[in-house]
mmCIF file of C-alpha atoms in Angstrom:
data_model
loop_
_atom_site.group_PDB
_atom_site.id
_atom_site.type_symbol
_atom_site.label_atom_id
_atom_site.label_comp_id
_atom_site.label_asym_id
_atom_site.label_seq_id
_atom_site.Cartn_x
_atom_site.Cartn_y
_atom_site.Cartn_z
ATOM 1 C CA MET A 1 -0.379 4.386 8.163
ATOM 2 C CA THR A 2 -0.070 7.894 9.544
ATOM 3 C CA ASP A 3 -1.210 9.969 12.408
ATOM 4 C CA SER A 4 -4.388 11.956 11.893
ATOM 5 C CA THR A 5 -3.523 15.074 14.039
ATOM 6 C CA PRO A 6 -5.048 18.002 12.132
ATOM 7 C CA VAL A 7 -2.815 20.957 11.062
ATOM 8 C CA CYS A 8 -3.415 24.626 10.074
ATOM 9 C CA ARG A 9 -3.489 26.182 6.692
ATOM 10 C CA PRO A 10 -0.189 26.277 4.704
ATOM 11 C CA GLU A 11 0.328 29.996 5.270
ATOM 12 C CA GLU A 12 0.134 29.255 9.138
ATOM 13 C CA VAL A 13 2.697 26.497 9.351
ATOM 14 C CA THR A 14 4.926 26.851 12.166
ATOM 15 C CA LEU A 15 8.411 25.383 12.887
ATOM 16 C CA ASP A 16 6.952 23.376 15.752
ATOM 17 C CA THR A 17 4.547 21.863 13.246
ATOM 18 C CA LEU A 18 7.277 20.981 10.638
ATOM 19 C CA ARG A 19 9.477 19.648 13.524
ATOM 20 C CA ALA A 20 6.599 17.285 14.605
ATOM 21 C CA MET A 21 6.087 16.156 10.856
ATOM 22 C CA ALA A 22 10.004 15.572 10.668
ATOM 23 C CA ALA A 23 9.787 13.501 13.623
ATOM 24 C CA ARG A 24 7.175 11.332 12.158
ATOM 25 C CA ALA A 25 8.938 10.898 8.837
ATOM 26 C CA ALA A 26 12.139 9.926 10.568
ATOM 27 C CA ARG A 27 10.632 6.950 12.583
ATOM 28 C CA GLY A 28 12.849 4.046 11.939
ATOM 29 C CA LYS A 29 14.985 5.897 9.474
ATOM 30 C CA ARG A 30 17.506 7.957 11.550
ATOM 31 C CA HIS A 31 20.330 5.884 10.294
ATOM 32 C CA SER A 32 19.795 6.673 6.736
ATOM 33 C CA PRO A 33 22.394 9.104 5.464
ATOM 34 C CA ASP A 34 19.717 11.320 3.856
ATOM 35 C CA VAL A 35 17.826 11.564 7.159
ATOM 36 C CA ALA A 36 20.932 12.204 9.188
ATOM 37 C CA ARG A 37 22.075 15.119 6.902
ATOM 38 C CA PHE A 38 18.700 16.746 7.271
ATOM 39 C CA LEU A 39 18.460 16.299 11.164
ATOM 40 C CA VAL A 40 22.098 17.730 11.521
ATOM 41 C CA ASP A 41 20.740 21.207 10.539
ATOM 42 C CA ILE A 42 17.088 20.518 11.220
ATOM 43 C CA ASP A 43 16.176 24.068 12.252
ATOM 44 C CA GLN A 44 17.856 25.673 9.072
ATOM 45 C CA GLU A 45 16.220 23.031 6.968
ATOM 46 C CA LEU A 46 12.795 23.587 8.429
ATOM 47 C CA VAL A 47 12.856 27.227 8.273
ATOM 48 C CA LYS A 48 13.566 27.047 4.623
ATOM 49 C CA LEU A 49 10.925 24.547 3.971
ATOM 50 C CA GLY A 50 8.434 26.593 5.997
ATOM 51 C CA ARG A 51 9.157 29.580 3.726
ATOM 52 C CA GLU A 52 8.709 27.723 0.567
ATOM 53 C CA ILE A 53 5.375 26.251 1.740
ATOM 54 C CA ARG A 54 4.020 29.681 2.826
ATOM 55 C CA THR A 55 5.056 31.321 -0.522
ATOM 56 C CA ARG A 56 3.869 28.290 -2.515
ATOM 57 C CA GLU A 57 7.445 28.065 -4.056
ATOM 58 C CA TYR A 58 7.881 24.385 -2.813
ATOM 59 C CA ALA A 59 8.091 21.668 -5.467
ATOM 60 C CA PRO A 60 9.144 18.098 -4.831
ATOM 61 C CA GLN A 61 12.669 17.012 -5.763
ATOM 62 C CA PRO A 62 13.173 14.116 -8.161
ATOM 63 C CA GLY A 63 13.261 10.745 -6.213
ATOM 64 C CA ARG A 64 15.757 7.867 -6.777
ATOM 65 C CA PRO A 65 14.356 4.808 -8.464
ATOM 66 C CA LEU A 66 15.340 1.540 -6.799
ATOM 67 C CA ARG A 67 14.753 -2.018 -8.202
ATOM 68 C CA ILE A 68 13.670 -4.405 -5.299
ATOM 69 C CA ARG A 69 12.745 -8.026 -5.901
ATOM 70 C CA ASP A 70 10.948 -8.681 -2.347
ATOM 71 C CA PRO A 71 8.207 -9.693 -2.335
ATOM 72 C CA LYS A 72 8.283 -9.164 -6.218
ATOM 73 C CA PRO A 73 10.372 -7.505 -8.913
ATOM 74 C CA ARG A 74 9.271 -3.904 -9.076
ATOM 75 C CA TRP A 75 10.508 -0.356 -8.982
ATOM 76 C CA ILE A 76 10.177 1.774 -5.939
ATOM 77 C CA THR A 77 11.163 5.568 -5.543
ATOM 78 C CA VAL A 78 13.479 6.823 -2.636
ATOM 79 C CA VAL A 79 11.746 10.029 -1.751
ATOM 80 C CA PRO A 80 14.042 12.782 -0.422
ATOM 81 C CA PHE A 81 13.683 13.371 3.279
ATOM 82 C CA ARG A 82 12.426 16.992 3.038
ATOM 83 C CA ASP A 83 9.786 15.764 0.638
ATOM 84 C CA ARG A 84 8.735 13.182 3.104
ATOM 85 C CA VAL A 85 8.231 15.907 5.735
ATOM 86 C CA VAL A 86 5.871 17.851 3.552
ATOM 87 C CA GLN A 87 3.978 14.635 2.595
ATOM 88 C CA HIS A 88 3.353 14.111 6.151
ATOM 89 C CA LEU A 89 2.144 17.702 6.644
ATOM 90 C CA LEU A 90 -0.235 17.288 3.643
ATOM 91 C CA ILE A 91 -1.695 13.997 4.718
ATOM 92 C CA ALA A 92 -2.094 15.214 8.479
ATOM 93 C CA ALA A 93 -3.963 18.275 7.006
ATOM 94 C CA THR A 94 -6.315 16.228 4.597
ATOM 95 C CA LEU A 95 -6.561 12.716 6.108
ATOM 96 C CA PRO A 96 -9.925 13.366 8.139
ATOM 97 C CA ALA A 97 -11.577 14.170 4.880
ATOM 98 C CA LEU A 98 -9.959 11.284 2.970
ATOM 99 C CA GLU A 99 -10.915 8.745 5.532
ATOM 100 C CA ARG A 100 -14.687 9.666 5.314
ATOM 101 C CA ARG A 101 -14.367 8.448 1.597
ATOM 102 C CA PHE A 102 -12.840 5.111 2.532
ATOM 103 C CA ALA A 103 -15.011 2.057 2.850
ATOM 104 C CA PRO A 104 -14.867 -0.033 6.029
ATOM 105 C CA GLN A 105 -13.664 -2.831 4.041
ATOM 106 C CA SER A 106 -10.522 -1.212 2.820
ATOM 107 C CA TYR A 107 -7.567 -2.124 5.261
ATOM 108 C CA ALA A 108 -4.352 -0.702 3.750
ATOM 109 C CA CYS A 109 -2.445 2.020 5.421
ATOM 110 C CA ARG A 110 -5.125 2.954 7.881
ATOM 111 C CA ARG A 111 -4.974 3.302 11.644
ATOM 112 C CA GLY A 112 -6.717 0.450 13.349
ATOM 113 C CA PHE A 113 -6.973 -1.649 10.124
ATOM 114 C CA GLY A 114 -3.688 -3.284 8.622
ATOM 115 C CA THR A 115 -2.723 -6.651 7.112
ATOM 116 C CA HIS A 116 -3.620 -8.961 9.896
ATOM 117 C CA ARG A 117 -7.105 -7.519 10.626
ATOM 118 C CA ALA A 118 -7.740 -7.908 6.949
ATOM 119 C CA LEU A 119 -6.606 -11.520 7.162
ATOM 120 C CA GLN A 120 -8.827 -12.151 10.026
ATOM 121 C CA ARG A 121 -11.975 -10.559 8.424
ATOM 122 C CA ALA A 122 -11.072 -12.871 5.253
ATOM 123 C CA ARG A 123 -10.849 -15.824 7.489
ATOM 124 C CA ASP A 124 -14.322 -15.081 8.839
ATOM 125 C CA TRP A 125 -16.034 -14.627 5.457
ATOM 126 C CA THR A 126 -14.368 -17.754 4.118
ATOM 127 C CA ARG A 127 -15.864 -19.842 6.853
ATOM 128 C CA ARG A 128 -19.483 -18.454 6.088
ATOM 129 C CA ARG A 129 -19.532 -18.470 2.319
ATOM 130 C CA ASP A 130 -19.257 -21.016 -0.526
ATOM 131 C CA PHE A 131 -17.486 -18.838 -3.262
ATOM 132 C CA VAL A 132 -15.036 -16.070 -3.391
ATOM 133 C CA LEU A 133 -13.817 -13.842 -6.180
ATOM 134 C CA ARG A 134 -10.355 -12.652 -6.125
ATOM 135 C CA LEU A 135 -9.680 -9.416 -7.938
ATOM 136 C CA ASP A 136 -6.534 -7.593 -8.683
ATOM 137 C CA ILE A 137 -5.473 -4.486 -10.761
ATOM 138 C CA ALA A 138 -2.938 -4.934 -13.441
ATOM 139 C CA LYS A 139 0.029 -2.658 -12.904
ATOM 140 C CA PHE A 140 -2.000 -0.601 -10.389
ATOM 141 C CA PHE A 141 0.402 2.373 -9.483
ATOM 142 C CA PRO A 142 1.905 2.728 -12.936
ATOM 143 C CA SER A 143 -1.746 3.118 -14.270
ATOM 144 C CA ILE A 144 -3.095 5.746 -11.960
ATOM 145 C CA ASP A 145 -4.533 8.473 -14.191
ATOM 146 C CA HIS A 146 -3.511 11.978 -12.972
ATOM 147 C CA ALA A 147 -6.570 13.679 -14.203
ATOM 148 C CA CYS A 148 -8.956 11.200 -12.554
ATOM 149 C CA LEU A 149 -6.741 11.403 -9.173
ATOM 150 C CA LYS A 150 -6.946 15.047 -9.257
ATOM 151 C CA ARG A 151 -10.762 15.119 -9.653
ATOM 152 C CA MET A 152 -11.008 12.896 -6.485
ATOM 153 C CA LEU A 153 -8.678 14.900 -4.422
ATOM 154 C CA LEU A 154 -10.549 18.181 -5.454
ATOM 155 C CA ARG A 155 -13.532 16.744 -3.596
ATOM 156 C CA VAL A 156 -11.709 16.057 -0.377
ATOM 157 C CA THR A 157 -8.939 18.705 0.019
ATOM 158 C CA GLU A 158 -9.555 22.133 1.410
ATOM 159 C CA PRO A 159 -8.724 24.896 -1.025
ATOM 160 C CA PRO A 160 -5.563 26.187 0.648
ATOM 161 C CA TRP A 161 -3.883 22.600 0.247
ATOM 162 C CA ARG A 162 -4.976 21.967 -3.299
ATOM 163 C CA TRP A 163 -1.963 23.433 -5.013
ATOM 164 C CA LEU A 164 0.391 21.186 -2.713
ATOM 165 C CA SER A 165 -1.660 18.092 -3.739
ATOM 166 C CA ASP A 166 -1.175 19.027 -7.406
ATOM 167 C CA ARG A 167 2.545 19.420 -6.904
ATOM 168 C CA PHE A 168 2.895 15.780 -5.733
ATOM 169 C CA VAL A 169 0.738 14.375 -8.372
ATOM 170 C CA ASP A 170 2.570 16.183 -11.057
ATOM 171 C CA ALA A 171 5.885 15.326 -9.436
ATOM 172 C CA PRO A 172 8.360 13.588 -11.845
ATOM 173 C CA TYR A 173 7.420 9.996 -12.007
ATOM 174 C CA CYS A 174 10.460 7.434 -12.062
ATOM 175 C CA GLY A 175 8.726 4.228 -11.712
ATOM 176 C CA GLU A 176 7.595 1.460 -14.234
ATOM 177 C CA ARG A 177 6.227 2.694 -17.507
ATOM 178 C CA PHE A 178 3.036 1.156 -18.509
ATOM 179 C CA VAL A 179 0.668 1.991 -21.454
ATOM 180 C CA SER A 180 -2.828 0.755 -22.107
ATOM 181 C CA TRP A 181 -5.705 1.422 -24.250
ATOM 182 C CA PHE A 182 -9.475 1.777 -23.382
ATOM 183 C CA PRO A 183 -12.733 1.995 -25.606
ATOM 184 C CA GLY A 184 -12.732 5.182 -27.363
ATOM 185 C CA ASP A 185 -9.049 5.853 -27.217
ATOM 186 C CA GLY A 186 -7.064 7.084 -30.241
ATOM 187 C CA LEU A 187 -3.466 5.755 -30.782
ATOM 188 C CA LEU A 188 -1.891 8.507 -28.779
ATOM 189 C CA THR A 189 -4.518 8.896 -26.154
ATOM 190 C CA PRO A 190 -2.614 6.892 -23.393
ATOM 191 C CA LEU A 191 0.419 9.387 -24.099
ATOM 192 C CA GLU A 192 -1.895 12.426 -23.645
ATOM 193 C CA HIS A 193 -2.918 11.048 -20.256
ATOM 194 C CA PRO A 194 -0.212 11.568 -17.674
ATOM 195 C CA HIS A 195 -0.177 8.537 -15.300
ATOM 196 C CA GLY A 196 1.695 6.665 -12.900
ATOM 197 C CA LEU A 197 2.229 7.242 -9.101
ATOM 198 C CA SER A 198 5.488 6.384 -7.483
ATOM 199 C CA ILE A 199 5.657 3.420 -4.992
ATOM 200 C CA GLY A 200 7.474 4.244 -1.867
ATOM 201 C CA SER A 201 5.665 7.631 -0.669
ATOM 202 C CA LEU A 202 3.155 8.327 1.955
ATOM 203 C CA THR A 203 0.772 10.148 -0.511
ATOM 204 C CA SER A 204 0.873 7.279 -2.955
ATOM 205 C CA GLN A 205 -0.112 4.881 -0.403
ATOM 206 C CA ILE A 206 -2.998 6.960 1.057
ATOM 207 C CA TRP A 207 -4.085 8.253 -2.467
ATOM 208 C CA ALA A 208 -4.078 4.699 -3.880
ATOM 209 C CA ASN A 209 -6.776 3.967 -1.374
ATOM 210 C CA LEU A 210 -8.899 6.895 -2.403
ATOM 211 C CA TYR A 211 -8.480 5.956 -6.044
ATOM 212 C CA LEU A 212 -10.128 2.589 -5.548
ATOM 213 C CA SER A 213 -12.881 3.668 -3.294
ATOM 214 C CA PRO A 214 -15.268 4.250 -6.034
ATOM 215 C CA LEU A 215 -15.002 0.311 -6.832
ATOM 216 C CA ASP A 216 -15.630 -0.386 -3.013
ATOM 217 C CA HIS A 217 -18.695 1.814 -2.941
ATOM 218 C CA LEU A 218 -20.166 0.290 -6.244
ATOM 219 C CA LEU A 219 -19.866 -3.001 -4.618
ATOM 220 C CA ALA A 220 -21.319 -2.153 -1.261
ATOM 221 C CA SER A 221 -23.903 0.629 -2.182
ATOM 222 C CA HIS A 222 -25.065 -0.334 -5.755
ATOM 223 C CA LEU A 223 -24.581 -4.021 -5.947
ATOM 224 C CA GLY A 224 -25.376 -4.802 -2.257
ATOM 225 C CA ILE A 225 -22.452 -6.630 -1.519
ATOM 226 C CA GLY A 226 -20.710 -6.007 1.813
ATOM 227 C CA SER A 227 -18.949 -9.250 2.148
ATOM 228 C CA PHE A 228 -15.591 -8.222 0.713
ATOM 229 C CA VAL A 229 -12.114 -7.143 1.931
ATOM 230 C CA ARG A 230 -9.756 -4.917 -0.041
ATOM 231 C CA TYR A 231 -5.988 -4.438 0.771
ATOM 232 C CA CYS A 232 -4.468 -1.855 -1.722
ATOM 233 C CA ASP A 233 -5.520 -3.235 -5.054
ATOM 234 C CA ASP A 234 -6.202 -6.899 -3.800
ATOM 235 C CA TRP A 235 -9.895 -7.826 -3.331
ATOM 236 C CA LEU A 236 -11.631 -10.920 -1.954
ATOM 237 C CA ILE A 237 -15.415 -10.914 -2.540
ATOM 238 C CA TRP A 238 -17.560 -13.694 -0.991
ATOM 239 C CA ASP A 239 -21.025 -14.905 -2.037
ATOM 240 C CA ASP A 240 -22.979 -18.183 -2.013
ATOM 241 C CA ASP A 241 -23.989 -17.694 -5.568
ATOM 242 C CA PRO A 242 -21.326 -17.899 -8.252
ATOM 243 C CA GLY A 243 -23.511 -16.375 -10.959
ATOM 244 C CA ARG A 244 -23.892 -13.272 -8.804
ATOM 245 C CA LEU A 245 -20.043 -13.010 -8.553
ATOM 246 C CA ARG A 246 -19.603 -13.293 -12.229
ATOM 247 C CA GLU A 247 -22.063 -10.348 -12.715
ATOM 248 C CA VAL A 248 -20.105 -8.450 -9.962
ATOM 249 C CA LEU A 249 -16.965 -9.085 -11.999
ATOM 250 C CA LEU A 250 -18.349 -7.722 -15.203
ATOM 251 C CA ARG A 251 -19.437 -4.536 -13.382
ATOM 252 C CA LEU A 252 -16.454 -3.968 -11.723
ATOM 253 C CA GLU A 253 -14.455 -4.487 -14.820
ATOM 254 C CA GLU A 254 -16.517 -1.754 -16.622
ATOM 255 C CA HIS A 255 -16.115 0.678 -13.783
ATOM 256 C CA ALA A 256 -12.455 0.163 -13.540
ATOM 257 C CA ALA A 257 -12.164 1.226 -17.177
ATOM 258 C CA THR A 258 -13.711 4.389 -16.419
ATOM 259 C CA LEU A 259 -10.792 5.008 -14.070
ATOM 260 C CA ARG A 260 -8.287 3.729 -16.702
ATOM 261 C CA LEU A 261 -7.660 0.505 -14.961
ATOM 262 C CA LYS A 262 -7.773 -2.991 -16.035
ATOM 263 C CA LEU A 263 -8.059 -6.329 -14.029
ATOM 264 C CA HIS A 264 -5.138 -8.708 -13.727
ATOM 265 C CA PRO A 265 -5.913 -11.415 -16.242
ATOM 266 C CA ARG A 266 -4.255 -14.165 -14.315
ATOM 267 C CA LYS A 267 -4.905 -13.139 -10.596
ATOM 268 C CA THR A 268 -8.620 -12.260 -11.215
ATOM 269 C CA ARG A 269 -10.310 -15.682 -10.586
ATOM 270 C CA LEU A 270 -13.391 -17.187 -9.054
ATOM 271 C CA TYR A 271 -12.772 -19.944 -6.354
ATOM 272 C CA ARG A 272 -14.872 -22.258 -4.162
ATOM 273 C CA THR A 273 -13.892 -21.457 -0.470
ATOM 274 C CA THR A 274 -12.785 -25.203 -0.267
ATOM 275 C CA GLU A 275 -10.060 -24.433 -2.722
ATOM 276 C CA PRO A 276 -6.723 -22.796 -1.640
ATOM 277 C CA VAL A 277 -7.080 -18.917 -2.068
ATOM 278 C CA PRO A 278 -3.923 -16.669 -1.929
ATOM 279 C CA PHE A 279 -4.229 -13.466 0.090
ATOM 280 C CA LEU A 280 -1.620 -11.303 1.662
ATOM 281 C CA GLY A 281 1.092 -13.735 1.785
ATOM 282 C CA PHE A 282 -1.087 -16.692 3.119
ATOM 283 C CA VAL A 283 -3.421 -19.275 1.739
ATOM 284 C CA LEU A 284 -7.018 -19.507 3.082
ATOM 285 C CA GLN A 285 -8.995 -22.761 2.618
ATOM 286 C CA ARG A 286 -12.289 -23.707 4.272
ATOM 287 C CA ARG A 287 -12.209 -27.301 5.797
ATOM 288 C CA GLY A 288 -15.607 -28.063 7.235
ATOM 289 C CA SER A 289 -16.559 -25.289 9.582
ATOM 290 C CA ALA A 290 -12.936 -24.258 9.944
ATOM 291 C CA VAL A 291 -10.553 -22.252 7.808
ATOM 292 C CA SER A 292 -6.908 -23.237 7.437
ATOM 293 C CA VAL A 293 -4.524 -20.279 7.041
ATOM 294 C CA ARG A 294 -1.090 -21.218 5.763
ATOM 295 C CA LEU A 295 1.970 -19.337 4.578
ATOM 296 C CA ARG A 296 2.550 -19.197 0.886
ATOM 297 C CA PRO A 297 5.571 -21.311 0.000
ATOM 298 C CA GLU A 298 7.235 -18.303 -1.704
ATOM 299 C CA ASN A 299 7.027 -16.354 1.571
ATOM 300 C CA LEU A 300 9.135 -19.108 3.357
ATOM 301 C CA ARG A 301 11.575 -18.976 0.564
ATOM 302 C CA ARG A 302 12.008 -15.308 0.753
ATOM 303 C CA PHE A 303 12.377 -15.385 4.447
ATOM 304 C CA ARG A 304 15.054 -18.203 4.199
ATOM 305 C CA LYS A 305 16.825 -16.278 1.458
ATOM 306 C CA ARG A 306 16.901 -13.036 3.645
ATOM 307 C CA MET A 307 18.183 -15.137 6.617
ATOM 308 C CA ARG A 308 21.191 -16.412 4.561
ATOM 309 C CA LYS A 309 22.191 -12.773 3.914
ATOM 310 C CA VAL A 310 21.611 -11.933 7.733
ATOM 311 C CA GLN A 311 23.896 -14.920 8.794
ATOM 312 C CA ALA A 312 26.632 -13.765 6.620
ATOM 313 C CA LEU A 313 26.301 -10.183 7.874
ATOM 314 C CA TYR A 314 26.334 -11.415 11.514
ATOM 315 C CA ALA A 315 29.330 -13.636 10.884
ATOM 316 C CA ALA A 316 31.204 -10.733 9.263
ATOM 317 C CA GLY A 317 30.329 -8.465 12.372
ATOM 318 C CA ALA A 318 28.201 -6.134 10.327
ATOM 319 C CA LEU A 319 25.222 -6.862 12.321
ATOM 320 C CA GLU A 320 24.565 -7.127 16.148
ATOM 321 C CA ALA A 321 22.593 -9.712 17.999
ATOM 322 C CA HIS A 322 19.757 -7.340 18.581
ATOM 323 C CA GLU A 323 19.533 -6.387 15.024
ATOM 324 C CA VAL A 324 19.249 -10.067 13.953
ATOM 325 C CA ARG A 325 16.672 -10.671 16.592
ATOM 326 C CA SER A 326 14.415 -7.854 15.527
ATOM 327 C CA ARG A 327 14.529 -9.129 11.873
ATOM 328 C CA VAL A 328 13.565 -12.677 12.955
ATOM 329 C CA GLN A 329 10.895 -11.484 15.122
ATOM 330 C CA ALA A 330 9.354 -9.324 12.572
ATOM 331 C CA TRP A 331 8.791 -12.258 10.254
ATOM 332 C CA LEU A 332 7.573 -14.466 13.312
ATOM 333 C CA ALA A 333 4.863 -11.831 14.220
ATOM 334 C CA HIS A 334 3.586 -12.042 10.599
ATOM 335 C CA ALA A 335 3.846 -15.777 10.214
ATOM 336 C CA ARG A 336 2.158 -16.521 13.621
ATOM 337 C CA HIS A 337 -1.124 -15.029 12.200
ATOM 338 C CA GLY A 338 -1.582 -18.290 10.273
ATOM 339 C CA HIS A 339 -1.585 -21.867 11.422
ATOM 340 C CA THR A 340 2.169 -22.150 11.483
ATOM 341 C CA ARG A 341 3.174 -23.352 14.978
ATOM 342 C CA THR A 342 5.013 -26.395 13.588
ATOM 343 C CA LEU A 343 6.533 -24.650 10.612
ATOM 344 C CA VAL A 344 7.799 -21.878 12.748
ATOM 345 C CA ARG A 345 9.303 -24.345 15.205
ATOM 346 C CA ARG A 346 11.045 -26.135 12.276
ATOM 347 C CA VAL A 347 12.258 -22.910 10.592
ATOM 348 C CA LEU A 348 13.714 -21.508 13.999
ATOM 349 C CA SER A 349 15.547 -24.936 14.416
ATOM 350 C CA GLU A 350 17.404 -24.339 11.229
ATOM 351 C CA LEU A 351 18.576 -20.800 12.071
ATOM 352 C CA VAL A 352 22.160 -20.792 13.565
ATOM 353 C CA PHE A 353 24.100 -17.510 13.649
ATOM 354 C CA ARG A 354 27.710 -17.671 14.300
ATOM 355 C CA ARG A 355 30.573 -14.916 14.353
#
C-alpha cells in the first residue's frame, strides 16, 4: 500500500520530492544496513538519482534473491534501497490512473482496503450465499508475461513515465523460474516470452493488481457477478447456483490463458458455504445464519515456531522487551479478526520470556 500524492514529470523531479519518496521507502526499515548507508549521505545519493532520472540514464540494480519459508517456501527479491525510492516515485506518479482500473472487489495493496476488510466482505457473502468458488493462479508472479504487462501499463501511464515503467518490467528477474505452454505455442514459445515479476518490490505488488483486473471486470461486467473478493491472485466467488459457478470457472480459465496464466489445479475448487473454506490465513464456514471464522492450523504453527525463535533471542539479550511485545501484538491484531478469543487466551498463557 502506498500514498497517492501526485508528482511532477521526471524532468522536473526535485530534491524535496525525492527526499519525500526516500522517507516513504524507509518506513520501518531504517535499521537495515542498505537503508542506513543511503541515509548517511542522503543528499548526495538523491542528487545523483535525480540526475539519472532527468537524463533517463537510470537503470535498476540487480536485487538479492532470498529464500523464505513463511508463510510458504518461495523466492523473494531484496531490492536495493535507491531502487525502492524510484519505485515510490513512479507509483506516486501513476497510481491515480491505476486505481481507476481496479475493481472495487480487489483488496490487496490499496489504501482503505487490505486483508481484514477483504475478510469482512468474505464473511458477509458467505452468510448470504450457498456456494463459493475458490480460484488461485498457479505460480502467479513467475508467470506474469512482460509483453502483456507492458500493454496494460501503456494504457494507464503518462508518456513521460513510460520509459521508467519499462525499465522496471525489464529489470533482471531473480525469482523462481516457471515455464508453461498454451494453445498455439511452439516448443520454444515460452522462452521467447520474457516473464516473471520479482516478489518484494512495490511495483510488483501494484502491477500484480493491474494484471488481474481484466478477470475482475470479466466477472462483474460481462458475467454479471459482483459477489466476489480478490486478494492478489486469490478469489472467492459466491452464488446460489453451482452450475453458474462452473460456467464462470470455464470462462475465467479461458481468459486467464490469454494472459498466459493457469489456474492452480489443487487450490481451485467449488465449495458449499457450509464447508470450511480457506482464505487469507483463516477458514470461513457458514453455520445457520452465522459464519465461523477460525485461524488455519498452519497459521498457529508458524506463530509458535516464530515465538520459539523470539524467546531464544530475548533470552540471549538480542531483543528488547518492546520488540518482543510488538511482534506478539502484530499477530494478535491479525488473529483477533476471527473467532479466536479462547485460542488467543490459551496461546498467550503458553508464552513465557526469560533472560
